mmCIF file of C-alpha atoms and ligand atoms in Angstrom:
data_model
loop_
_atom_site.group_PDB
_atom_site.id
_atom_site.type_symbol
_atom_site.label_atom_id
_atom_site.label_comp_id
_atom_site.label_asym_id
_atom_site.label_seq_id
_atom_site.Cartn_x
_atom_site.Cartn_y
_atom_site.Cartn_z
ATOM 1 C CA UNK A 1 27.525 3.679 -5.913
ATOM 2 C CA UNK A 2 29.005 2.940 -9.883
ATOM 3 C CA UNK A 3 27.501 -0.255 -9.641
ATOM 4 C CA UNK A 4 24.112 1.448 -8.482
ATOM 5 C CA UNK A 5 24.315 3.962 -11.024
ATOM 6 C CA UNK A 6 25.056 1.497 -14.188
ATOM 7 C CA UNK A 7 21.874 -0.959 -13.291
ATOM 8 C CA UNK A 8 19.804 1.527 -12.963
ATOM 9 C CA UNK A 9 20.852 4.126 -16.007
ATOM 10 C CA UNK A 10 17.648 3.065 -18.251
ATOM 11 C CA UNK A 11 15.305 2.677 -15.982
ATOM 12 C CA UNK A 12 16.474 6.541 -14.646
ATOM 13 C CA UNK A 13 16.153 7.582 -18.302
ATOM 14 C CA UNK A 14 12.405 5.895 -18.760
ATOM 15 C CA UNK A 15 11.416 7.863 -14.996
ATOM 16 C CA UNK A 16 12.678 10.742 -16.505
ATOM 17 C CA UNK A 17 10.560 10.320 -19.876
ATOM 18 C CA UNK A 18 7.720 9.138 -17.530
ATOM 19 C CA UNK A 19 7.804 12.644 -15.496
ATOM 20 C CA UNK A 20 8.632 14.584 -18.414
ATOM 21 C CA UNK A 21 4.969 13.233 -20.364
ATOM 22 C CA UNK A 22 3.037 13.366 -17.388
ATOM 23 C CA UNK A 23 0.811 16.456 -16.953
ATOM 24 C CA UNK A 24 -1.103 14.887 -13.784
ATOM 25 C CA UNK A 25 0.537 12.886 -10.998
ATOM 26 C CA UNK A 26 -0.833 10.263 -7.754
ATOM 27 C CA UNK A 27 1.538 9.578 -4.951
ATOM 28 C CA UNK A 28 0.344 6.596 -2.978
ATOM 29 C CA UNK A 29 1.517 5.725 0.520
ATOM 30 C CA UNK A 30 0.264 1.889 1.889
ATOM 31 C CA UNK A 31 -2.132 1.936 4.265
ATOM 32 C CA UNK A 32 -1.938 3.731 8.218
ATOM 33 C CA UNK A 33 1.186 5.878 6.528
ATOM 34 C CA UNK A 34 4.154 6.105 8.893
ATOM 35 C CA UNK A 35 7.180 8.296 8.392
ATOM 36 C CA UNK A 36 8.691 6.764 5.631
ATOM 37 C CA UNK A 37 5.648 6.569 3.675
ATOM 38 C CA UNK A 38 4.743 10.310 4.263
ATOM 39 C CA UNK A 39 8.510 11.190 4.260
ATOM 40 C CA UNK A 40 8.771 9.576 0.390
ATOM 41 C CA UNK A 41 5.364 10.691 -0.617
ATOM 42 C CA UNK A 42 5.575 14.448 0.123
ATOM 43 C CA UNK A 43 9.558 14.568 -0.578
ATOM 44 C CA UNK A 44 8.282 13.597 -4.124
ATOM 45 C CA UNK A 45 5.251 16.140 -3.929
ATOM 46 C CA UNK A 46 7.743 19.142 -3.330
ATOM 47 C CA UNK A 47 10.422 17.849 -5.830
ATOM 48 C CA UNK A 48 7.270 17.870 -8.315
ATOM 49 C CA UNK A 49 6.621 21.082 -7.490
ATOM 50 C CA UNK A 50 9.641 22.525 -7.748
ATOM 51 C CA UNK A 51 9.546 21.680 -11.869
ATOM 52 C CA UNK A 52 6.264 22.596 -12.100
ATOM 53 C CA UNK A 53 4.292 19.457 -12.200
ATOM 54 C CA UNK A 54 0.952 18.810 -10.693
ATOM 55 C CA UNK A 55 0.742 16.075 -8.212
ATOM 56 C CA UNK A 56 -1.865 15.019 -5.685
ATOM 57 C CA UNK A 57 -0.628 12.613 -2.377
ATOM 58 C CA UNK A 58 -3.496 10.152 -1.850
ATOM 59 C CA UNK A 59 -3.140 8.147 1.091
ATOM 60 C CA UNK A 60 -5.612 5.399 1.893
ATOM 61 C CA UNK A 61 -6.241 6.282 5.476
ATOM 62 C CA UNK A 62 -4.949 9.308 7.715
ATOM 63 C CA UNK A 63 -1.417 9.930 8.765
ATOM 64 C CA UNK A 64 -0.786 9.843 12.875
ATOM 65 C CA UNK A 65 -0.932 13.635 13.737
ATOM 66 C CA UNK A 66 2.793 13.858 14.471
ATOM 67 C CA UNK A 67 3.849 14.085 11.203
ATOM 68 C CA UNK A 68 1.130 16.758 10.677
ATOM 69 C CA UNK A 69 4.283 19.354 10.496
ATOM 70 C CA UNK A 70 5.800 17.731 7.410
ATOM 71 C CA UNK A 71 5.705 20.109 4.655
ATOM 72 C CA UNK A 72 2.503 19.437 2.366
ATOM 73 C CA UNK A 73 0.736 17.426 4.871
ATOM 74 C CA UNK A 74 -2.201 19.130 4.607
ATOM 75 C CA UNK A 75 -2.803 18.942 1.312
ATOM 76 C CA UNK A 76 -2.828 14.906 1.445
ATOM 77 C CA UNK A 77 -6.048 13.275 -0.042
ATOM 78 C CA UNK A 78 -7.326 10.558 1.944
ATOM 79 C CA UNK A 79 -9.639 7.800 0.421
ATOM 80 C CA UNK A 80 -11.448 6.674 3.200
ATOM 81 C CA UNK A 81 -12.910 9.757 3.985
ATOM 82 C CA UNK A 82 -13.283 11.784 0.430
ATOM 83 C CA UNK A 83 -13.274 8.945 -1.975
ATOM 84 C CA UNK A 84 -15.396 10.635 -4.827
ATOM 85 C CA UNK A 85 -12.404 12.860 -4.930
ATOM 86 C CA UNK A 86 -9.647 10.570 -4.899
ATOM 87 C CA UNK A 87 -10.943 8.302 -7.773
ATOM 88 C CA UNK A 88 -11.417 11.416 -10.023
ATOM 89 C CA UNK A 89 -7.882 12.663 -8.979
ATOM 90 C CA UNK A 90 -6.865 8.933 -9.852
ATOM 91 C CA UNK A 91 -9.106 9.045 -13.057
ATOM 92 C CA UNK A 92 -7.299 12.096 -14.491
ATOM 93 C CA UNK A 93 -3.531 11.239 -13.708
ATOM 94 C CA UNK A 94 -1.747 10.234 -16.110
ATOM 95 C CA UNK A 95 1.479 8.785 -14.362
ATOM 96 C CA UNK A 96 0.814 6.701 -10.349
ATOM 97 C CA UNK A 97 3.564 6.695 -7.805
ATOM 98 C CA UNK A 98 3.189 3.663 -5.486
ATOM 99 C CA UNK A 99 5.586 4.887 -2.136
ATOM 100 C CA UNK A 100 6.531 2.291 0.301
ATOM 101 C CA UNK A 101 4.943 -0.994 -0.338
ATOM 102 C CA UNK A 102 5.171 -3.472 -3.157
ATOM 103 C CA UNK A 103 2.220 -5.550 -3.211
ATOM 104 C CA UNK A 104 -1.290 -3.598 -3.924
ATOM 105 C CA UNK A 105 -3.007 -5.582 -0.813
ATOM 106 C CA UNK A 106 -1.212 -3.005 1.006
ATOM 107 C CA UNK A 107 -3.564 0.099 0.104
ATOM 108 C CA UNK A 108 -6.849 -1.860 0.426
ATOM 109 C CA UNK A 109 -10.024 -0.631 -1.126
ATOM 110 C CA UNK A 110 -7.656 1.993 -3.584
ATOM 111 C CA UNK A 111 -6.278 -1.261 -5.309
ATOM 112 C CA UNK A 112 -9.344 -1.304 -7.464
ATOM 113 C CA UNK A 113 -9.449 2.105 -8.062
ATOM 114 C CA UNK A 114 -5.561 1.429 -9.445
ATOM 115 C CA UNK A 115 -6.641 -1.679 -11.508
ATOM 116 C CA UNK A 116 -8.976 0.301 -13.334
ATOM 117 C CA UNK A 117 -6.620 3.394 -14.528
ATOM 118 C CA UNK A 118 -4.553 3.199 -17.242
ATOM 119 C CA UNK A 119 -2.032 5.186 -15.788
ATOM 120 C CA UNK A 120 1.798 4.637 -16.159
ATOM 121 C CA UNK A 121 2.931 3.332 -12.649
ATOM 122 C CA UNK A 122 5.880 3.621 -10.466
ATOM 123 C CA UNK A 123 7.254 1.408 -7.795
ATOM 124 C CA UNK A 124 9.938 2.914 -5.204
ATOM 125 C CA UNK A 125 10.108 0.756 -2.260
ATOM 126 C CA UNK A 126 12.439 -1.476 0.017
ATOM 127 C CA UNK A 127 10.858 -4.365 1.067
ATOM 128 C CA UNK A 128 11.191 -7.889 -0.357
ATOM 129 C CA UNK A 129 9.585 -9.628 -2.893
ATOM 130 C CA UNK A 130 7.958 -6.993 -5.083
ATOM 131 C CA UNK A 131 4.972 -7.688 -6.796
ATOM 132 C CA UNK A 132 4.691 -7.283 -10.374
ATOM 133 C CA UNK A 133 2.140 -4.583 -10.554
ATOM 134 C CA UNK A 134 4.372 -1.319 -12.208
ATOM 135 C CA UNK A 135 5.626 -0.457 -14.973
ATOM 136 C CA UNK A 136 9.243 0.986 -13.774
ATOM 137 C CA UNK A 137 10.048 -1.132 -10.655
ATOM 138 C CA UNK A 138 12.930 0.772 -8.322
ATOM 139 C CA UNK A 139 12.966 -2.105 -5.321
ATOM 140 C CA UNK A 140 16.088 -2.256 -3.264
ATOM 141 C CA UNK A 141 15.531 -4.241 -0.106
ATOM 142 C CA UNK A 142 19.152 -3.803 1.327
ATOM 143 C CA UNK A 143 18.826 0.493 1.768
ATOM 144 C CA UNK A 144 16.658 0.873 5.114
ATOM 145 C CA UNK A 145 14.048 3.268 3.889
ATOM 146 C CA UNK A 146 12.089 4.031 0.598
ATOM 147 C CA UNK A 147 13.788 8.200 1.681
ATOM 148 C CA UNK A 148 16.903 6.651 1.559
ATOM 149 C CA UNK A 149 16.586 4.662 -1.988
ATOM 150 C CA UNK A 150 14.219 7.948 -3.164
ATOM 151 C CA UNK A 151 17.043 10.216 -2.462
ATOM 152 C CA UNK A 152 19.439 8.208 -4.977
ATOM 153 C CA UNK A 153 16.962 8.499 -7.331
ATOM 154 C CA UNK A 154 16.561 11.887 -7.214
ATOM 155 C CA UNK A 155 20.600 12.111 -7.346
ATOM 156 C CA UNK A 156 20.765 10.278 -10.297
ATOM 157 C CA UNK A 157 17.974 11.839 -12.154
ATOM 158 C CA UNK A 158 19.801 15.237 -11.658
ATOM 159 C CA UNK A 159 17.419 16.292 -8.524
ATOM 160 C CA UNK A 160 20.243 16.719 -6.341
ATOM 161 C CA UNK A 161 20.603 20.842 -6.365
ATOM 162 C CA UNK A 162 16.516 20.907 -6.074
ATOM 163 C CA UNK A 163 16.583 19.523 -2.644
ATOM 164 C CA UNK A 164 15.722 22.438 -0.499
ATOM 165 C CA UNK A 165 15.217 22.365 3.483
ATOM 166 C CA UNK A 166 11.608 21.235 3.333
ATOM 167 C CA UNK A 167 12.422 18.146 1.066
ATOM 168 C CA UNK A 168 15.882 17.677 2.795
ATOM 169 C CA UNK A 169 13.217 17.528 6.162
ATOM 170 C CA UNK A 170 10.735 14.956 4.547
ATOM 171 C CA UNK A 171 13.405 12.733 3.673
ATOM 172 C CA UNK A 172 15.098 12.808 6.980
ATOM 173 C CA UNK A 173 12.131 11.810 8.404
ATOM 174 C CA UNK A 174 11.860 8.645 6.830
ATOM 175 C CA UNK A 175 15.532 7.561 6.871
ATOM 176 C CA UNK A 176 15.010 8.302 10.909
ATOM 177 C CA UNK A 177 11.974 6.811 11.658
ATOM 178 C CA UNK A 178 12.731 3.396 9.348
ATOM 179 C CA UNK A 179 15.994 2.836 10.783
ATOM 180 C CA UNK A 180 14.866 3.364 14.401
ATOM 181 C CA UNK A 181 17.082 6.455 14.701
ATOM 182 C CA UNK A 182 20.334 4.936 12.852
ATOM 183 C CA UNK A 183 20.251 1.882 14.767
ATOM 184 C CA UNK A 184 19.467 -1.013 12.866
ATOM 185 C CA UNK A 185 21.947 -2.916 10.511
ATOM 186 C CA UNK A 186 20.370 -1.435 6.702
ATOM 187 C CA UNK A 187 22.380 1.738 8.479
ATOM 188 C CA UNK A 188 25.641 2.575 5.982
ATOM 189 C CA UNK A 189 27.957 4.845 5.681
ATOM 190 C CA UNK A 190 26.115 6.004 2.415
ATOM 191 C CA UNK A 191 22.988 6.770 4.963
ATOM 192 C CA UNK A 192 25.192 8.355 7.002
ATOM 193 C CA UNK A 193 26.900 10.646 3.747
ATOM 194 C CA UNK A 194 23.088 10.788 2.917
ATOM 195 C CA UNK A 195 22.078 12.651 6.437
ATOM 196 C CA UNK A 196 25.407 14.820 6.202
ATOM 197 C CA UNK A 197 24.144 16.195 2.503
ATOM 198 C CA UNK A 198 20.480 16.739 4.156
ATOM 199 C CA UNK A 199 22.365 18.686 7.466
ATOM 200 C CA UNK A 200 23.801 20.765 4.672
ATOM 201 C CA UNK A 201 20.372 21.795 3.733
ATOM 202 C CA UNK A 202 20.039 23.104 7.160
ATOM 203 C CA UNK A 203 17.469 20.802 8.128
ATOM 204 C CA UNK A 204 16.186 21.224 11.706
ATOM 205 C CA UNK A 205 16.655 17.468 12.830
ATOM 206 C CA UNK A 206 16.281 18.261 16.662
ATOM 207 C CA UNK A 207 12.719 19.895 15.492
ATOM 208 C CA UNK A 208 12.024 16.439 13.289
ATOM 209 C CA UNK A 209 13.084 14.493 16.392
ATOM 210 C CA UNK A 210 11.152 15.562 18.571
ATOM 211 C CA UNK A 211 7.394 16.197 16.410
ATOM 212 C CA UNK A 212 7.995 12.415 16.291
ATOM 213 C CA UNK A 213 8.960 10.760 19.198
ATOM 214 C CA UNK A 214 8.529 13.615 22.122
ATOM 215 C CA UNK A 215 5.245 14.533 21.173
ATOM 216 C CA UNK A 216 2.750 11.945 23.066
ATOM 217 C CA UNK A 217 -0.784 12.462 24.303
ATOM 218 C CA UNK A 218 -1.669 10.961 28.003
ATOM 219 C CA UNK A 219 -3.365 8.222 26.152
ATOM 220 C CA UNK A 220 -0.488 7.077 24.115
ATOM 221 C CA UNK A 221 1.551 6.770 27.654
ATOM 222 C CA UNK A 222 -1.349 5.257 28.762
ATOM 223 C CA UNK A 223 -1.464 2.565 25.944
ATOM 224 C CA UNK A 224 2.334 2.253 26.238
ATOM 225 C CA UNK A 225 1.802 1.347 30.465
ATOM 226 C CA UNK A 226 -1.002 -1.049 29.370
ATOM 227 C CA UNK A 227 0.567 -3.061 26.524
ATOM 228 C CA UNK A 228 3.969 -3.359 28.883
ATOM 229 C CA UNK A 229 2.002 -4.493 32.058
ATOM 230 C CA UNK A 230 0.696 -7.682 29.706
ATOM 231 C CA UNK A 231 4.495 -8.579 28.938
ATOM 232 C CA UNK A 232 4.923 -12.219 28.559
ATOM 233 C CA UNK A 233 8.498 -13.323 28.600
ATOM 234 C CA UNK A 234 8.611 -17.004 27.071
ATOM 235 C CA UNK A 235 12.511 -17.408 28.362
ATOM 236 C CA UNK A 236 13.089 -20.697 26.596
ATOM 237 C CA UNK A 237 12.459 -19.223 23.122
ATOM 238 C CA UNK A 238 14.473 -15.797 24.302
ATOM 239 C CA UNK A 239 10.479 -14.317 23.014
ATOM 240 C CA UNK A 240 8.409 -11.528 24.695
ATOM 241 C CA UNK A 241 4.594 -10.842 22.934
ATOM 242 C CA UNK A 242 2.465 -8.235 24.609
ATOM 243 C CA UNK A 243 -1.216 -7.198 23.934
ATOM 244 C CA UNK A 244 -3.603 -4.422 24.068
ATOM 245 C CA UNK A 245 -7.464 -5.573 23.987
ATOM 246 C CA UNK A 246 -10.491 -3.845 22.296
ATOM 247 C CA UNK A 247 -11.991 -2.579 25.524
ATOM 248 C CA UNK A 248 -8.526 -1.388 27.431
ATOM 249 C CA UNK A 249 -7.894 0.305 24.622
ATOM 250 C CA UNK A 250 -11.332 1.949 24.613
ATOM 251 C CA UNK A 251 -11.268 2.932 28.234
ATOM 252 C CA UNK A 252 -8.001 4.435 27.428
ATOM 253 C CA UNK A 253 -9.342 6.796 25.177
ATOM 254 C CA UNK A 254 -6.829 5.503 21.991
ATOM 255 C CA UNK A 255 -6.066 7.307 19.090
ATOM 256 C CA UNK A 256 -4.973 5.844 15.786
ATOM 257 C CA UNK A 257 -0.663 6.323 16.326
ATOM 258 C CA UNK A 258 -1.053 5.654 19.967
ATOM 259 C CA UNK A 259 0.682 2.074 19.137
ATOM 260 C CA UNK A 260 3.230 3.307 16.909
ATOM 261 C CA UNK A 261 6.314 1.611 18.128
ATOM 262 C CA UNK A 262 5.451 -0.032 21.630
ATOM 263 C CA UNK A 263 6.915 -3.189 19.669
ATOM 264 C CA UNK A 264 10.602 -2.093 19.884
ATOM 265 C CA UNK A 265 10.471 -2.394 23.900
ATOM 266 C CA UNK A 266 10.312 -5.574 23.098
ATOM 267 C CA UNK A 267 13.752 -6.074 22.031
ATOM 268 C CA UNK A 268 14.743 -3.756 25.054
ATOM 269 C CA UNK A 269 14.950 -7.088 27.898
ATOM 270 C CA UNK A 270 17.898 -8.602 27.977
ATOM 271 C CA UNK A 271 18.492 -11.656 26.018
ATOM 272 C CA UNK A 272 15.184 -11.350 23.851
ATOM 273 C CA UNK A 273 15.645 -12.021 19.562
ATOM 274 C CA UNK A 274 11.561 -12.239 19.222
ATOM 275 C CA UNK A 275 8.713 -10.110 19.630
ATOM 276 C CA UNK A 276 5.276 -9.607 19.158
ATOM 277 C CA UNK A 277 2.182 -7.161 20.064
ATOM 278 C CA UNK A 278 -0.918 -8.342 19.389
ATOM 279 C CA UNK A 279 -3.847 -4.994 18.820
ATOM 280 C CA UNK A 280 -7.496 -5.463 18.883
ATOM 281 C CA UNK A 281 -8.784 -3.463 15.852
ATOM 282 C CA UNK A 282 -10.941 -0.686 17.968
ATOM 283 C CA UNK A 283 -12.952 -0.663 14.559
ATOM 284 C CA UNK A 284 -13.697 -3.916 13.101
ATOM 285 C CA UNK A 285 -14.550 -6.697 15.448
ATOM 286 C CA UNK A 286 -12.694 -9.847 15.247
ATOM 287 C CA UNK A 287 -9.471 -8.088 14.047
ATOM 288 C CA UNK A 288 -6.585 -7.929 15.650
ATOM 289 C CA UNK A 289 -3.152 -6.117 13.899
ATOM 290 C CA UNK A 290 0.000 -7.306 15.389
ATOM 291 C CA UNK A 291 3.448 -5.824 14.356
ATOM 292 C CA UNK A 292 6.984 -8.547 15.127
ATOM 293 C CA UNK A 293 10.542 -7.781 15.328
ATOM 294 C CA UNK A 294 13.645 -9.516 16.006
ATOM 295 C CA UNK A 295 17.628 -9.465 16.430
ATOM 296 C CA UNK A 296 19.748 -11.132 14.231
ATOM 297 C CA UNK A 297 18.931 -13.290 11.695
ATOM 298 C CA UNK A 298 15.501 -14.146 13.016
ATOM 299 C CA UNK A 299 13.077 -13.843 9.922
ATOM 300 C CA UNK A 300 10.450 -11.891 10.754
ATOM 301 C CA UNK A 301 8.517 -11.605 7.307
ATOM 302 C CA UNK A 302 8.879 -15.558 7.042
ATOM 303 C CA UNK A 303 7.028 -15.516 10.376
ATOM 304 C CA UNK A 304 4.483 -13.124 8.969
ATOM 305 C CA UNK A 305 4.313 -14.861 6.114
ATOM 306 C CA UNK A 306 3.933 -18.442 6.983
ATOM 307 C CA UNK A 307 1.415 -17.347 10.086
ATOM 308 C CA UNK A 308 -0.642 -14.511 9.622
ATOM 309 C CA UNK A 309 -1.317 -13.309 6.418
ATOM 310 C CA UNK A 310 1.864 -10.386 6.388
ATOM 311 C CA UNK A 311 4.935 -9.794 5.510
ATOM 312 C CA UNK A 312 7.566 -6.883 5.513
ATOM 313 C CA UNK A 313 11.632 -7.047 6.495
ATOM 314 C CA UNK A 314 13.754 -9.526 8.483
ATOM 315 C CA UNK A 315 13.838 -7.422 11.499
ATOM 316 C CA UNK A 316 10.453 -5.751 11.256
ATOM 317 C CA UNK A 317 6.982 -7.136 10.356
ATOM 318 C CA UNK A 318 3.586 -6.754 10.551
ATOM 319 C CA UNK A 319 0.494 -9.202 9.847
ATOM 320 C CA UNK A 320 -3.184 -9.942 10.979
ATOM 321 C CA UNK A 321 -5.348 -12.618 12.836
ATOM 322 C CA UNK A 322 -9.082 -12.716 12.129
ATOM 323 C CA UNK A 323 -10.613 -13.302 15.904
ATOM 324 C CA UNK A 324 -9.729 -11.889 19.093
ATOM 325 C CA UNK A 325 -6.022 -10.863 20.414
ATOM 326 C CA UNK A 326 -6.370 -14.378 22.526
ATOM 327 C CA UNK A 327 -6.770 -16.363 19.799
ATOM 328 C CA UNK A 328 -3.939 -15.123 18.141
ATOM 329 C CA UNK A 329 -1.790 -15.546 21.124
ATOM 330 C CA UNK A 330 -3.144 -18.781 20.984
ATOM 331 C CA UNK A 331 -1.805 -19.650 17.449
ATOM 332 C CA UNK A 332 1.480 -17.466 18.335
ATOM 333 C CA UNK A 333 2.354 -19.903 21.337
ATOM 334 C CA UNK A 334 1.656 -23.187 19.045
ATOM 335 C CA UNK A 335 3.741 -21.836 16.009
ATOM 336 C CA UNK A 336 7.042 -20.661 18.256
ATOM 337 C CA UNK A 337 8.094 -24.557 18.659
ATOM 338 C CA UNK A 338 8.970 -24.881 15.070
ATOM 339 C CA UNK A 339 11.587 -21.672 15.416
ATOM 340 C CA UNK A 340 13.131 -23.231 18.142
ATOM 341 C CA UNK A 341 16.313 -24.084 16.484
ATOM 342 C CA UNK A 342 16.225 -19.791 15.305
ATOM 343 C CA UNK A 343 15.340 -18.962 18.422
ATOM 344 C CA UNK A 344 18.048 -20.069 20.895
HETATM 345 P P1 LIG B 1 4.617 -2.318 11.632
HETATM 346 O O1 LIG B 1 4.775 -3.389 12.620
HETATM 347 O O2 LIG B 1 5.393 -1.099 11.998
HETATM 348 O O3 LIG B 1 3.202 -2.055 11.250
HETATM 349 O O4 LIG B 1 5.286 -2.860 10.288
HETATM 350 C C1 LIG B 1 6.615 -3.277 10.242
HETATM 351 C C2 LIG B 1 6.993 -3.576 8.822
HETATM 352 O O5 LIG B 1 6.234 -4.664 8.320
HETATM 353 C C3 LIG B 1 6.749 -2.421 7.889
HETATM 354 O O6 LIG B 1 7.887 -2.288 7.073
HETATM 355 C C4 LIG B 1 5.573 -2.814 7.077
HETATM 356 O O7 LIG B 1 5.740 -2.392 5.765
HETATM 357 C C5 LIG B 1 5.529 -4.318 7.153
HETATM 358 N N1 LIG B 1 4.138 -4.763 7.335
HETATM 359 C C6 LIG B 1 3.302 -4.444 8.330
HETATM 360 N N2 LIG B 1 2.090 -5.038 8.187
HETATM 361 C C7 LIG B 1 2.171 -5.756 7.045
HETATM 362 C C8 LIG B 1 1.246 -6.599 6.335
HETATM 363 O O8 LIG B 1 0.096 -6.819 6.734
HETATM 364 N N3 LIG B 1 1.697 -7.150 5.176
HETATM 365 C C9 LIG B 1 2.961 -6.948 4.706
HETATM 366 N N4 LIG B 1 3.337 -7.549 3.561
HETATM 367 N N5 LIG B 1 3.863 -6.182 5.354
HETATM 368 C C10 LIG B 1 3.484 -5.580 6.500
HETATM 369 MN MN1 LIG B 2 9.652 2.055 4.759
#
């Protein structure tokens, strides 16, 4: 923790001057929000609040409705739907918080509304390789959520006593939801001293648990059953992909969320380091998302990276093809040789 403390003592003092000259503040999530971004975004909304600051969360597109219960979600501004608004809130802020991603590509069609403000701007994220887009950067990519790193911020700004059950709850959403409940390896002890401090602030983490991950509409089952009957299990390469096409997904009647996570069963047969989904956009034709993870030391950003236009952790990433979910499979299937050696 000293060693945290000492590298980051000036750049605490310049976010302190920063909030302290700002009359008007943006909080930015990336793009499709999850519970880290909303977590961050509206922990920092109600910490602004509390000292009397304005602040505005503008998220590029809508959050999945189970995190509709986070405190302030309903005052979140989205820009694909009221964008007139969201460039004058922009316009007239004088200080930008970027939650949750590092690179700008990451909030679309907002990253030119952010290249033209003169606004002072913030960076708090954990993911690699941050771009060099802020002015104060706060990038650790070893603490499992942008909650966890925001809530050492907040210590060491002098935050700590201002953490009240609602912010306690928005951060423990995040820390959850990025770590897959506690289980991945970016879990410490810290994140564990980190939950016990937020239990103190009699947060209601059975409540939290279940808005998120007990909460399902038919068609979310629905998508789940689909995108595990079109399991492929590639032994050799101890790899699984699965896939969930434009018109299934239709006749399912899916909802933006209802994909959230079907990834991680992945990982769940025996033996597998690798997987993939692959997600017809329901919106734009010739689009297809598709979200990796891994085991180990198997690099998933690299993969992303190198194969389809992404990026994000080790264990967790996300990228895009431009065609149909076939294709992609396609180039998936051709690429996997080359990892052989990371594979088995
Ligand atoms: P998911 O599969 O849940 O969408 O994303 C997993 C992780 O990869 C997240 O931490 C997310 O930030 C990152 N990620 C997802 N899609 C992209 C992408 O297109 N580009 C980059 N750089 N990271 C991504
Ligand atoms: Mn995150």
């Amino acid at each position: 923790m000293l060693i945290f403390e000492l590298m980051n003592f000036e750049k605490i003092k310049k976010l302190n001057e920063l909030i302290n000259a700002s009359e008007n503040i943006v909080i930015i999530p990336h793009t499709s929000p999850d519970g880290d971004a909303i977590g961050s975004c509206l922990a920092l909304y109600n910490v602004l609040k509390i000292i009397n600051k304005s602040s505005h969360v503008v998220s590029p597109n809508k959050a999945p409705d189970f995190l509709n219960w986070t405190p302030g979600f309903d005052k979140i501004t989205y820009y694909d739907t009221e964008k007139e608004r969201c460039k004058k809130l922009i316009s007239n802020s004088d200080l930008i918080f970027t939650l949750d991603f590092n690179d700008l590509s990451r909030i679309g069609e907002l990253k030119e509304v952010l290249n033209q403000s003169n606004s002072k701007t913030v960076m708090i994220d954990h993911h690699q390789n941050p771009k060099d887009y802020a002015d104060l950067i706060f990038s650790n990519s070893e603490i499992g959520s942008t909650c966890e790193l925001l809530y050492e911020i907040f210590v060491l700004i002098g935050f700590e006593s201002k953490l009240n059950k609602d912010i306690s709850s928005c951060l423990y959403l995040g820390m959850m939801t990025d770590t897959g409940s506690f289980q991945y390896s970016s879990v410490s002890s810290r994140t564990h001293e980190i939950i016990s401090s937020l239990f103190n602030k009699k947060i209601d983490h059975n409540f939290i648990y279940n808005k998120v991950y007990n909460d399902s509409s038919a068609s979310r089952l629905k998508v789940l059953g689909s995108a595990l009957n079109s399991l492929t299990h590639i032994k050799e390469l101890n790899t699984v992909y699965m896939s969930l096409k434009r018109d299934e997904l239709e006749k399912l009647n899916y909802k933006k969320g209802d994909s959230e996570g079907i990834v991680n069963y992945g990982l769940t047969l025996k033996g597998v380091i690798f997987c993939a989904i692959f997600i017809e956009d329901v919106n734009v034709s010739n689009n297809v998302k598709i979200s990796f993870r891994s085991l180990g030391n198997f690099p998933c950003n690299l993969y992303a990276e190198n194969h389809f236009l992404g990026g994000g952790h080790i264990n967790a990433s996300g990228g895009r093809f431009e065609g149909n979910a076939e294709n992609a499979i396609e180039k998936f299937l051709k690429s996997l040789p080359k990892y052989k050696d990371k594979l088995i």
